[in-house]
mmCIF file of C-alpha atoms and ligand atoms in Angstrom:
data_model
loop_
_atom_site.group_PDB
_atom_site.id
_atom_site.type_symbol
_atom_site.label_atom_id
_atom_site.label_comp_id
_atom_site.label_asym_id
_atom_site.label_seq_id
_atom_site.Cartn_x
_atom_site.Cartn_y
_atom_site.Cartn_z
ATOM 1 C CA MET K 30 -60.624 -37.677 -28.934
ATOM 2 C CA SER K 31 -61.363 -40.132 -31.677
ATOM 3 C CA ALA K 32 -59.995 -39.819 -35.146
ATOM 4 C CA THR K 33 -63.278 -38.573 -36.557
ATOM 5 C CA GLU K 34 -63.005 -35.374 -34.611
ATOM 6 C CA ILE K 35 -60.438 -33.836 -36.913
ATOM 7 C CA ASP K 36 -61.735 -30.455 -37.994
ATOM 8 C CA TYR K 37 -63.758 -30.821 -41.187
ATOM 9 C CA TYR K 38 -62.098 -27.874 -42.856
ATOM 10 C CA GLU K 39 -58.685 -29.322 -42.070
ATOM 11 C CA LEU K 40 -59.752 -32.679 -43.416
ATOM 12 C CA LEU K 41 -60.716 -31.115 -46.709
ATOM 13 C CA GLU K 42 -57.651 -28.859 -46.640
ATOM 14 C CA VAL K 43 -59.663 -25.701 -47.206
ATOM 15 C CA SER K 44 -60.023 -22.434 -45.327
ATOM 16 C CA ARG K 45 -63.095 -21.781 -43.157
ATOM 17 C CA ASP K 46 -64.528 -19.351 -45.684
ATOM 18 C CA ALA K 47 -64.135 -21.680 -48.670
ATOM 19 C CA ASP K 48 -67.092 -21.441 -51.043
ATOM 20 C CA ASP K 49 -69.021 -24.376 -52.530
ATOM 21 C CA LYS K 50 -66.820 -24.568 -55.598
ATOM 22 C CA VAL K 51 -63.596 -24.733 -53.619
ATOM 23 C CA LEU K 52 -65.126 -27.318 -51.284
ATOM 24 C CA LYS K 53 -66.283 -29.487 -54.123
ATOM 25 C CA SER K 54 -62.977 -29.537 -55.948
ATOM 26 C CA ALA K 55 -61.041 -30.125 -52.708
ATOM 27 C CA TYR K 56 -63.374 -33.013 -51.909
ATOM 28 C CA ARG K 57 -63.048 -34.537 -55.371
ATOM 29 C CA LYS K 58 -59.255 -34.359 -55.291
ATOM 30 C CA LEU K 59 -59.025 -35.993 -51.856
ATOM 31 C CA ALA K 60 -61.704 -38.569 -52.545
ATOM 32 C CA MET K 61 -59.744 -39.671 -55.612
ATOM 33 C CA ARG K 62 -56.527 -39.891 -53.627
ATOM 34 C CA TYR K 63 -57.966 -41.927 -50.751
ATOM 35 C CA HIS K 64 -60.511 -44.011 -52.611
ATOM 36 C CA PRO K 65 -60.239 -47.641 -51.442
ATOM 37 C CA ASP K 66 -60.013 -48.771 -55.058
ATOM 38 C CA LYS K 67 -56.764 -46.867 -55.415
ATOM 39 C CA ASN K 68 -55.400 -48.057 -52.100
ATOM 40 C CA PRO K 69 -56.407 -51.687 -51.806
ATOM 41 C CA GLY K 70 -55.919 -53.131 -48.342
ATOM 42 C CA CYS K 71 -54.844 -49.846 -46.777
ATOM 43 C CA SER K 72 -57.089 -49.282 -43.790
ATOM 44 C CA ASP K 73 -55.691 -45.800 -43.143
ATOM 45 C CA SER K 74 -56.786 -44.651 -46.583
ATOM 46 C CA GLU K 75 -60.156 -46.223 -46.080
ATOM 47 C CA ALA K 76 -60.629 -44.414 -42.781
ATOM 48 C CA ARG K 77 -59.494 -41.141 -44.284
ATOM 49 C CA PHE K 78 -61.840 -41.631 -47.216
ATOM 50 C CA LYS K 79 -64.758 -41.960 -44.827
ATOM 51 C CA GLN K 80 -63.734 -38.905 -42.873
ATOM 52 C CA ILE K 81 -63.507 -36.859 -46.045
ATOM 53 C CA ASN K 82 -66.982 -37.965 -47.036
ATOM 54 C CA GLU K 83 -68.324 -37.130 -43.628
ATOM 55 C CA ALA K 84 -66.716 -33.683 -43.696
ATOM 56 C CA TYR K 85 -67.980 -32.921 -47.174
ATOM 57 C CA ASP K 86 -71.444 -34.177 -46.318
ATOM 58 C CA VAL K 87 -71.641 -31.549 -43.600
ATOM 59 C CA LEU K 88 -69.882 -28.617 -45.250
ATOM 60 C CA LYS K 89 -71.689 -28.812 -48.583
ATOM 61 C CA ASP K 90 -75.012 -28.326 -46.803
ATOM 62 C CA PRO K 91 -75.454 -24.678 -45.715
ATOM 63 C CA GLN K 92 -77.602 -25.627 -42.722
ATOM 64 C CA LYS K 93 -75.314 -28.315 -41.452
ATOM 65 C CA ARG K 94 -72.296 -26.154 -42.134
ATOM 66 C CA ALA K 95 -73.763 -23.319 -40.073
ATOM 67 C CA ALA K 96 -74.494 -25.767 -37.252
ATOM 68 C CA TYR K 97 -70.972 -27.124 -37.487
ATOM 69 C CA ASP K 98 -69.425 -23.656 -37.484
ATOM 70 C CA GLN K 99 -71.348 -22.856 -34.342
ATOM 71 C CA TYR K 100 -71.197 -26.096 -32.370
ATOM 72 C CA GLY K 101 -68.465 -28.142 -34.015
ATOM 73 C CA HIS K 102 -68.834 -31.895 -34.015
ATOM 74 C CA ALA K 103 -71.271 -31.721 -31.132
ATOM 75 C CA ALA K 104 -73.876 -30.503 -33.610
ATOM 76 C CA PHE K 105 -74.021 -33.949 -35.177
ATOM 77 C CA GLN K 106 -73.559 -36.308 -32.279
ATOM 78 C CA GLN K 107 -77.150 -36.632 -31.184
ATOM 79 C CA GLY K 108 -78.163 -38.340 -34.370
ATOM 80 C CA MET K 109 -78.265 -35.327 -36.667
ATOM 81 C CA GLY K 110 -81.164 -32.984 -36.516
ATOM 82 C CA GLY K 111 -79.498 -31.570 -33.423
ATOM 83 C CA GLY K 112 -78.266 -28.781 -35.619
ATOM 84 C CA GLY K 113 -80.227 -27.134 -38.339
ATOM 85 C CA ALA K 114 -82.731 -29.685 -39.493
ATOM 86 C CA GLY K 115 -84.190 -30.715 -36.153
ATOM 87 C CA GLY K 116 -84.648 -27.193 -34.913
ATOM 88 C CA MET K 117 -86.300 -26.296 -38.152
ATOM 89 C CA GLY K 118 -88.703 -29.198 -37.869
ATOM 90 C CA ALA K 119 -89.809 -28.089 -34.444
ATOM 91 C CA GLU K 120 -90.367 -24.562 -35.600
ATOM 92 C CA PHE K 121 -92.367 -25.712 -38.584
ATOM 93 C CA GLY K 122 -94.564 -28.126 -36.756
ATOM 94 C CA ASP K 123 -97.239 -25.515 -36.112
ATOM 95 C CA ILE K 124 -100.047 -23.664 -37.788
ATOM 96 C CA GLY K 125 -98.328 -22.874 -41.061
ATOM 97 C CA ASP K 126 -98.294 -26.467 -42.265
ATOM 98 C CA ILE K 127 -101.473 -26.467 -44.177
ATOM 99 C CA PHE K 128 -101.349 -29.829 -45.731
ATOM 100 C CA GLU K 129 -99.178 -32.772 -46.192
ATOM 101 C CA SER K 130 -98.907 -34.774 -49.351
ATOM 102 C CA ILE K 131 -97.958 -38.338 -48.793
ATOM 103 C CA PHE K 132 -95.884 -39.521 -51.667
ATOM 104 C CA GLY K 133 -94.907 -43.104 -52.423
ATOM 105 C CA SER K 134 -92.430 -44.394 -49.914
ATOM 106 C CA ALA K 135 -89.641 -45.067 -52.360
ATOM 107 C CA PHE K 136 -87.245 -44.909 -49.461
ATOM 108 C CA GLY K 137 -89.376 -46.831 -47.038
ATOM 109 C CA GLY K 138 -87.831 -50.212 -47.548
ATOM 110 C CA ALA K 139 -84.239 -49.122 -47.239
ATOM 111 C CA GLY K 140 -82.344 -48.835 -44.017
ATOM 112 C CA GLY K 141 -83.847 -50.334 -40.939
ATOM 113 C CA GLY K 142 -80.982 -49.379 -38.686
ATOM 114 C CA ARG K 143 -80.284 -50.268 -35.125
ATOM 115 C CA GLN K 144 -81.131 -46.916 -33.719
ATOM 116 C CA GLN K 145 -83.287 -44.082 -34.845
ATOM 117 C CA GLN K 146 -81.611 -42.991 -38.012
ATOM 118 C CA ARG K 147 -80.862 -39.412 -38.776
ATOM 119 C CA ARG K 148 -83.227 -38.288 -41.466
ATOM 120 C CA GLY K 149 -82.340 -36.034 -44.370
ATOM 121 C CA ALA K 150 -82.394 -32.268 -43.965
ATOM 122 C CA ASP K 151 -85.559 -30.237 -44.488
ATOM 123 C CA LEU K 152 -85.361 -27.849 -47.410
ATOM 124 C CA ARG K 153 -86.945 -24.494 -48.137
ATOM 125 C CA TYR K 154 -88.244 -23.224 -51.465
ATOM 126 C CA ASP K 155 -89.611 -19.702 -51.881
ATOM 127 C CA MET K 156 -92.522 -19.237 -54.270
ATOM 128 C CA GLU K 157 -94.221 -16.024 -55.378
ATOM 129 C CA VAL K 158 -97.878 -16.002 -56.361
ATOM 130 C CA SER K 159 -100.181 -13.214 -57.505
ATOM 131 C CA LEU K 160 -103.245 -12.259 -55.467
ATOM 132 C CA GLU K 161 -105.437 -13.813 -58.168
ATOM 133 C CA GLU K 162 -103.493 -17.069 -57.848
ATOM 134 C CA ALA K 163 -103.838 -16.912 -54.081
ATOM 135 C CA PHE K 164 -107.570 -16.446 -54.643
ATOM 136 C CA ARG K 165 -108.077 -19.340 -57.037
ATOM 137 C CA GLY K 166 -105.291 -21.655 -55.995
ATOM 138 C CA LYS K 167 -102.695 -22.911 -58.412
ATOM 139 C CA GLN K 168 -101.146 -26.128 -59.580
ATOM 140 C CA THR K 169 -97.589 -25.790 -60.673
ATOM 141 C CA GLU K 170 -94.323 -27.643 -61.058
ATOM 142 C CA ILE K 171 -90.960 -26.799 -59.624
ATOM 143 C CA THR K 172 -87.582 -28.317 -60.340
ATOM 144 C CA ILE K 173 -85.024 -28.408 -57.586
ATOM 145 C CA GLU K 174 -81.608 -29.958 -57.230
ATOM 146 C CA VAL K 175 -81.797 -32.212 -54.219
ATOM 147 C CA SER K 176 -79.866 -35.160 -52.920
ATOM 148 C CA GLN K 177 -81.679 -38.430 -53.460
ATOM 149 C CA THR K 178 -81.075 -41.979 -52.477
ATOM 150 C CA CYS K 179 -78.386 -43.487 -54.716
ATOM 151 C CA GLU K 180 -79.987 -46.037 -57.012
ATOM 152 C CA PRO K 181 -77.145 -48.486 -57.696
ATOM 153 C CA CYS K 182 -76.602 -49.131 -53.966
ATOM 154 C CA SER K 183 -80.171 -48.349 -52.834
ATOM 155 C CA GLY K 184 -78.728 -45.878 -50.395
ATOM 156 C CA SER K 185 -76.591 -48.384 -48.545
ATOM 157 C CA GLY K 186 -73.356 -46.759 -49.686
ATOM 158 C CA ALA K 187 -71.856 -50.175 -50.402
ATOM 159 C CA GLU K 188 -70.735 -51.010 -53.924
ATOM 160 C CA PRO K 189 -73.364 -53.367 -55.370
ATOM 161 C CA GLY K 190 -72.285 -56.955 -54.856
ATOM 162 C CA THR K 191 -70.144 -56.138 -51.838
ATOM 163 C CA SER K 192 -71.303 -56.569 -48.299
ATOM 164 C CA LYS K 193 -71.207 -54.682 -45.066
ATOM 165 C CA ARG K 194 -69.589 -55.961 -41.911
ATOM 166 C CA THR K 195 -70.379 -55.401 -38.283
ATOM 167 C CA CYS K 196 -68.626 -52.363 -36.871
ATOM 168 C CA GLN K 197 -65.736 -53.395 -34.631
ATOM 169 C CA MET K 198 -65.604 -50.131 -32.763
ATOM 170 C CA CYS K 199 -69.069 -50.584 -31.219
ATOM 171 C CA ALA K 200 -69.590 -54.301 -31.881
ATOM 172 C CA GLY K 201 -72.689 -53.451 -33.863
ATOM 173 C CA HIS K 202 -74.447 -51.496 -31.120
ATOM 174 C CA GLY K 203 -74.113 -48.176 -32.887
ATOM 175 C CA LYS K 204 -73.122 -46.519 -29.640
ATOM 176 C CA VAL K 205 -69.921 -46.213 -27.665
ATOM 177 C CA ARG K 206 -69.349 -45.332 -24.025
ATOM 178 C CA ALA K 207 -66.600 -43.080 -22.823
ATOM 179 C CA GLN K 208 -65.522 -41.919 -19.378
ATOM 180 C CA GLN K 209 -65.790 -38.156 -19.093
ATOM 181 C CA GLY K 210 -64.794 -36.975 -15.629
ATOM 182 C CA PHE K 211 -67.206 -38.696 -13.246
ATOM 183 C CA PHE K 212 -69.646 -39.590 -15.930
ATOM 184 C CA VAL K 213 -69.936 -42.304 -18.468
ATOM 185 C CA VAL K 214 -71.172 -40.744 -21.648
ATOM 186 C CA GLU K 215 -72.848 -42.789 -24.307
ATOM 187 C CA ARG K 216 -72.760 -41.443 -27.767
ATOM 188 C CA THR K 217 -73.145 -42.415 -31.395
ATOM 189 C CA CYS K 218 -70.295 -44.565 -32.635
ATOM 190 C CA PRO K 219 -67.986 -42.322 -34.677
ATOM 191 C CA THR K 220 -66.877 -45.154 -36.946
ATOM 192 C CA CYS K 221 -70.270 -46.352 -38.155
ATOM 193 C CA HIS K 222 -72.345 -43.276 -37.212
ATOM 194 C CA GLY K 223 -74.708 -45.403 -35.216
ATOM 195 C CA ARG K 224 -75.513 -47.852 -37.970
ATOM 196 C CA GLY K 225 -73.656 -50.725 -36.363
ATOM 197 C CA GLU K 226 -72.133 -51.746 -39.681
ATOM 198 C CA VAL K 227 -69.414 -50.451 -41.917
ATOM 199 C CA ILE K 228 -69.074 -50.550 -45.655
ATOM 200 C CA GLU K 229 -66.310 -52.728 -47.072
ATOM 201 C CA LYS K 230 -66.197 -51.015 -50.421
ATOM 202 C CA PRO K 231 -67.924 -47.691 -51.068
ATOM 203 C CA CYS K 232 -70.360 -47.460 -53.953
ATOM 204 C CA ARG K 233 -68.804 -45.810 -57.005
ATOM 205 C CA SER K 234 -71.865 -43.758 -57.867
ATOM 206 C CA CYS K 235 -72.196 -41.975 -54.546
ATOM 207 C CA GLY K 236 -68.738 -42.386 -53.039
ATOM 208 C CA GLY K 237 -70.186 -44.370 -50.153
ATOM 209 C CA GLU K 238 -72.565 -41.659 -49.131
ATOM 210 C CA GLY K 239 -75.728 -43.471 -50.196
ATOM 211 C CA ARG K 240 -77.157 -40.414 -51.924
ATOM 212 C CA VAL K 241 -76.471 -38.217 -54.913
ATOM 213 C CA ASP K 242 -77.583 -34.735 -56.014
ATOM 214 C CA MET K 243 -80.170 -34.869 -58.790
ATOM 215 C CA PRO K 244 -82.723 -32.484 -60.248
ATOM 216 C CA GLN K 245 -86.216 -33.381 -59.184
ATOM 217 C CA THR K 246 -89.486 -32.054 -60.632
ATOM 218 C CA LEU K 247 -92.307 -31.756 -58.149
ATOM 219 C CA GLN K 248 -95.992 -31.006 -58.426
ATOM 220 C CA VAL K 249 -97.047 -28.230 -56.066
ATOM 221 C CA ASP K 250 -100.687 -27.732 -55.210
ATOM 222 C CA VAL K 251 -101.305 -24.221 -53.905
ATOM 223 C CA PRO K 252 -104.795 -24.201 -52.338
ATOM 224 C CA PRO K 253 -107.130 -21.174 -52.534
ATOM 225 C CA GLY K 254 -106.699 -18.655 -49.728
ATOM 226 C CA VAL K 255 -102.949 -18.834 -49.136
ATOM 227 C CA ASP K 256 -101.240 -15.739 -47.794
ATOM 228 C CA SER K 257 -97.646 -14.541 -47.439
ATOM 229 C CA GLY K 258 -96.102 -16.723 -44.772
ATOM 230 C CA THR K 259 -98.166 -19.802 -45.607
ATOM 231 C CA ARG K 260 -95.999 -22.868 -45.840
ATOM 232 C CA ILE K 261 -96.784 -25.968 -47.799
ATOM 233 C CA ARG K 262 -95.038 -29.089 -46.682
ATOM 234 C CA LEU K 263 -94.128 -31.755 -49.193
ATOM 235 C CA SER K 264 -93.470 -34.678 -46.959
ATOM 236 C CA GLY K 265 -90.382 -36.688 -47.815
ATOM 237 C CA LYS K 266 -89.337 -34.337 -50.613
ATOM 238 C CA GLY K 267 -86.399 -32.827 -48.766
ATOM 239 C CA GLU K 268 -82.901 -34.154 -48.764
ATOM 240 C CA ALA K 269 -82.504 -37.928 -48.813
ATOM 241 C CA GLY K 270 -81.346 -39.378 -45.526
ATOM 242 C CA PRO K 271 -77.822 -40.758 -45.381
ATOM 243 C CA PHE K 272 -77.515 -44.489 -45.994
ATOM 244 C CA GLY K 273 -81.133 -45.035 -46.833
ATOM 245 C CA ALA K 274 -82.455 -43.139 -43.791
ATOM 246 C CA PRO K 275 -85.790 -41.357 -44.269
ATOM 247 C CA PRO K 276 -85.696 -38.138 -46.278
ATOM 248 C CA GLY K 277 -86.422 -34.701 -44.865
ATOM 249 C CA ASP K 278 -89.367 -32.554 -45.934
ATOM 250 C CA LEU K 279 -89.563 -29.756 -48.460
ATOM 251 C CA TYR K 280 -91.240 -26.560 -47.314
ATOM 252 C CA ILE K 281 -92.689 -24.204 -49.909
ATOM 253 C CA PHE K 282 -92.747 -20.681 -48.448
ATOM 254 C CA LEU K 283 -95.381 -18.570 -50.179
ATOM 255 C CA HIS K 284 -95.161 -14.862 -50.887
ATOM 256 C CA VAL K 285 -98.203 -13.083 -52.293
ATOM 257 C CA LYS K 286 -97.281 -10.193 -54.571
ATOM 258 C CA ARG K 287 -98.733 -6.721 -54.057
ATOM 259 C CA HIS K 288 -101.842 -6.042 -56.075
ATOM 260 C CA LYS K 289 -102.577 -2.830 -57.976
ATOM 261 C CA VAL K 290 -106.170 -2.551 -56.844
ATOM 262 C CA PHE K 291 -106.636 -4.632 -53.706
ATOM 263 C CA GLU K 292 -104.942 -4.593 -50.360
ATOM 264 C CA ARG K 293 -105.361 -7.607 -48.193
ATOM 265 C CA ASP K 294 -105.862 -8.150 -44.500
ATOM 266 C CA GLY K 295 -106.433 -11.836 -43.857
ATOM 267 C CA THR K 296 -109.572 -12.737 -45.785
ATOM 268 C CA THR K 297 -110.610 -9.086 -46.117
ATOM 269 C CA LEU K 298 -109.854 -7.185 -49.298
ATOM 270 C CA ILE K 299 -109.701 -3.401 -49.276
ATOM 271 C CA THR K 300 -110.005 -1.166 -52.304
ATOM 272 C CA ARG K 301 -110.292 2.595 -52.813
ATOM 273 C CA VAL K 302 -112.958 3.773 -55.226
ATOM 274 C CA PRO K 303 -113.269 7.353 -56.466
ATOM 275 C CA ILE K 304 -116.786 8.662 -57.082
ATOM 276 C CA THR K 305 -117.957 11.979 -58.477
ATOM 277 C CA PHE K 306 -119.149 14.632 -56.072
ATOM 278 C CA THR K 307 -122.606 14.520 -57.612
ATOM 279 C CA THR K 308 -122.888 10.758 -56.946
ATOM 280 C CA ALA K 309 -121.683 11.449 -53.426
ATOM 281 C CA ALA K 310 -124.307 14.100 -52.891
ATOM 282 C CA LEU K 311 -127.225 12.430 -54.631
ATOM 283 C CA GLY K 312 -126.384 8.747 -54.125
ATOM 284 C CA GLY K 313 -126.365 6.124 -56.875
ATOM 285 C CA SER K 314 -124.945 2.802 -57.916
ATOM 286 C CA ILE K 315 -121.483 1.970 -59.244
ATOM 287 C CA GLU K 316 -119.860 -1.238 -60.480
ATOM 288 C CA ILE K 317 -116.330 -2.359 -59.689
ATOM 289 C CA PRO K 318 -114.442 -5.509 -60.742
ATOM 290 C CA GLY K 319 -113.962 -8.057 -57.944
ATOM 291 C CA ILE K 320 -110.898 -10.268 -57.389
ATOM 292 C CA ASP K 321 -112.783 -13.122 -59.054
ATOM 293 C CA GLY K 322 -113.275 -11.026 -62.223
ATOM 294 C CA GLU K 323 -117.024 -10.604 -61.656
ATOM 295 C CA MET K 324 -118.493 -7.110 -61.538
ATOM 296 C CA ILE K 325 -119.792 -6.054 -58.139
ATOM 297 C CA ALA K 326 -122.615 -3.511 -57.825
ATOM 298 C CA ILE K 327 -122.188 -1.041 -54.964
ATOM 299 C CA ASP K 328 -125.005 1.185 -53.708
ATOM 300 C CA ILE K 329 -123.803 4.638 -52.766
ATOM 301 C CA PRO K 330 -126.039 6.289 -50.181
ATOM 302 C CA ALA K 331 -126.793 9.973 -50.739
ATOM 303 C CA GLY K 332 -124.521 12.343 -48.829
ATOM 304 C CA ILE K 333 -121.621 9.905 -48.439
ATOM 305 C CA GLN K 334 -118.366 11.435 -47.179
ATOM 306 C CA SER K 335 -114.850 10.905 -48.480
ATOM 307 C CA GLY K 336 -113.131 8.166 -46.460
ATOM 308 C CA LYS K 337 -116.369 6.355 -45.681
ATOM 309 C CA GLN K 338 -116.065 2.563 -45.897
ATOM 310 C CA LEU K 339 -118.708 0.338 -47.420
ATOM 311 C CA ARG K 340 -118.668 -3.400 -46.917
ATOM 312 C CA LYS K 341 -119.614 -6.104 -49.402
ATOM 313 C CA ARG K 342 -119.934 -9.408 -47.567
ATOM 314 C CA GLY K 343 -118.489 -12.503 -49.165
ATOM 315 C CA SER K 344 -116.512 -10.682 -51.872
ATOM 316 C CA GLY K 345 -113.101 -11.001 -50.185
ATOM 317 C CA MET K 346 -110.539 -13.803 -50.135
ATOM 318 C CA PRO K 347 -111.498 -17.441 -49.567
ATOM 319 C CA VAL K 348 -110.887 -18.979 -46.172
ATOM 320 C CA LEU K 349 -107.837 -21.236 -46.414
ATOM 321 C CA GLN K 350 -108.994 -24.834 -46.085
ATOM 322 C CA GLY K 351 -112.376 -23.614 -45.013
ATOM 323 C CA ARG K 352 -115.677 -22.440 -46.349
ATOM 324 C CA GLY K 353 -116.825 -19.069 -47.566
ATOM 325 C CA ARG K 354 -115.070 -15.825 -48.289
ATOM 326 C CA GLY K 355 -114.163 -12.732 -46.336
ATOM 327 C CA ASP K 356 -115.505 -9.261 -47.087
ATOM 328 C CA LEU K 357 -114.602 -6.579 -49.550
ATOM 329 C CA VAL K 358 -114.196 -3.143 -47.995
ATOM 330 C CA ILE K 359 -114.706 -0.234 -50.378
ATOM 331 C CA GLU K 360 -113.233 3.028 -49.231
ATOM 332 C CA ILE K 361 -114.908 5.950 -50.968
ATOM 333 C CA THR K 362 -112.955 8.951 -52.227
ATOM 334 C CA VAL K 363 -115.067 11.852 -53.407
ATOM 335 C CA GLU K 364 -113.422 13.532 -56.339
ATOM 336 C CA THR K 365 -113.728 17.252 -56.651
ATOM 337 C CA PRO K 366 -114.084 18.219 -60.323
ATOM 338 C CA THR K 367 -111.207 20.164 -61.789
ATOM 339 C CA LYS K 368 -112.624 20.882 -65.234
ATOM 340 C CA LEU K 369 -116.036 22.460 -65.363
ATOM 341 C CA THR K 370 -118.056 23.735 -68.262
ATOM 342 C CA ALA K 371 -119.675 27.135 -68.073
ATOM 343 C CA ARG K 372 -123.023 25.469 -67.493
ATOM 344 C CA GLN K 373 -121.702 23.355 -64.644
ATOM 345 C CA LYS K 374 -120.157 26.417 -63.018
ATOM 346 C CA GLU K 375 -123.433 28.169 -63.294
ATOM 347 C CA LEU K 376 -125.236 25.291 -61.606
ATOM 348 C CA LEU K 377 -122.670 25.166 -58.828
ATOM 349 C CA ARG K 378 -122.968 28.867 -58.165
ATOM 350 C CA GLU K 379 -126.670 28.453 -57.986
ATOM 351 C CA LEU K 380 -126.127 25.661 -55.501
ATOM 352 C CA GLN K 381 -123.731 27.798 -53.536
ATOM 353 C CA GLU K 382 -126.340 30.485 -53.160
ATOM 354 C CA THR K 383 -128.802 27.990 -51.666
ATOM 355 C CA GLU K 384 -126.275 27.002 -49.019
ATOM 356 C CA THR K 385 -127.499 28.898 -46.061
ATOM 357 C CA GLY K 386 -126.830 25.916 -43.819
ATOM 358 C CA GLU K 387 -130.463 25.499 -42.743
ATOM 359 C CA GLU K 388 -132.017 22.832 -44.894
ATOM 360 C CA CYS K 389 -129.450 20.024 -44.701
ATOM 361 C CA PRO K 390 -126.775 20.197 -42.026
ATOM 362 C CA GLN K 391 -125.382 16.787 -42.996
ATOM 363 C CA SER K 392 -124.403 17.852 -46.467
ATOM 364 C CA LYS K 393 -123.193 21.247 -45.380
ATOM 365 C CA GLY K 394 -119.651 20.052 -44.701
ATOM 366 C CA PHE K 395 -119.486 18.420 -48.040
ATOM 367 C CA PHE K 396 -120.430 21.535 -49.931
ATOM 368 C CA ASP K 397 -118.102 23.617 -47.807
ATOM 369 C CA ARG K 398 -115.288 21.459 -49.051
ATOM 370 C CA ILE K 399 -116.466 21.882 -52.626
ATOM 371 C CA LYS K 400 -116.376 25.609 -52.051
ATOM 372 C CA ASP K 401 -112.846 25.498 -50.625
ATOM 373 C CA ALA K 402 -111.676 23.399 -53.526
ATOM 374 C CA TRP K 403 -113.377 25.780 -55.855
ATOM 375 C CA ASN K 404 -111.575 28.716 -54.339
ATOM 376 C CA ASP K 405 -108.239 26.925 -54.640
ATOM 377 C CA LEU K 406 -109.033 26.358 -58.290
ATOM 378 C CA THR K 407 -109.741 29.966 -59.086
ATOM 379 C CA GLU K 408 -106.830 31.499 -57.197
HETATM 380 ZN ZN1 ZN V 15 -74.398 -45.560 -54.081
HETATM 381 ZN ZN1 ZN V 16 -69.862 -48.596 -34.759
#
């Protein structure tokens, strides 16, 4: 086993359940102690300094830490991504990615390693929007704390003005071979992590890591028609890759809040509208406010029953990245009056007397219910 395989928690001298704060202070203390500047010419200190950085790099990241807890060092030997980030990428690569913003490739020039470099981790950001915002779309800004390529060293991890030298462990190949039983196993060089070079003197700003945590403000464009579960990918806005490697992506997970009036099923909106029993019996027209704020006129056919659904085409939610809108479904509730004037009672009694069931069988059920409700009322 090579020296890099010391348990990360042991390296940082913390327990396995140490929280971020404990980790950070343990890392700072040890990084100070083993910093090459404090131990000039001591290769043991230099090696330990690198190990500490490597351990902290993994444990400070919840995804990587979880992968490490589960798989140990093996999680990071296939060029990162083997653990959390890669799996996540695969899972995300499907329908939910509705668009991709290509931002300037600030990181593009850096790196250029000998093998495929491990890219930075993908990040998740949860965003709540109202149904109206989901209808219209929304442009907003978010600020997140995310690791970015260190400026003074351009992500190389080497103190500006100092150079890198070819890794002696792997002679610059980035990979080492080891006999394991009958097999020869090739894996990423533990000394240079596959880069083929090692840093002589770590950059002071980033401790040799090539990246630093910084708040970042991002423009988020929420298109019309998003739903809970829609993900927006901001390409390259995830965590910076180590040593100038490409950054990961940022995924905005959308959650649409419940609405007081409308329920939603895909592009269909559903609303419940109470009408008076006279409108139900005689028919008429009502107006209700739509999700776009416009009033919608609804024709009520005479004799409509409670629970009946009417459909207004094109008054639902917009199709995400498409044309047109879904439908609005109006579910009718017939309200039985609870306060009647003497005159109204008189009219209803008159109506009741005409109900012999012969002239209009369709409306018979309706008036039976009125009668039942009436009886309940007078008990
Ligand atoms: Zn730096
Ligand atoms: Zn190497």
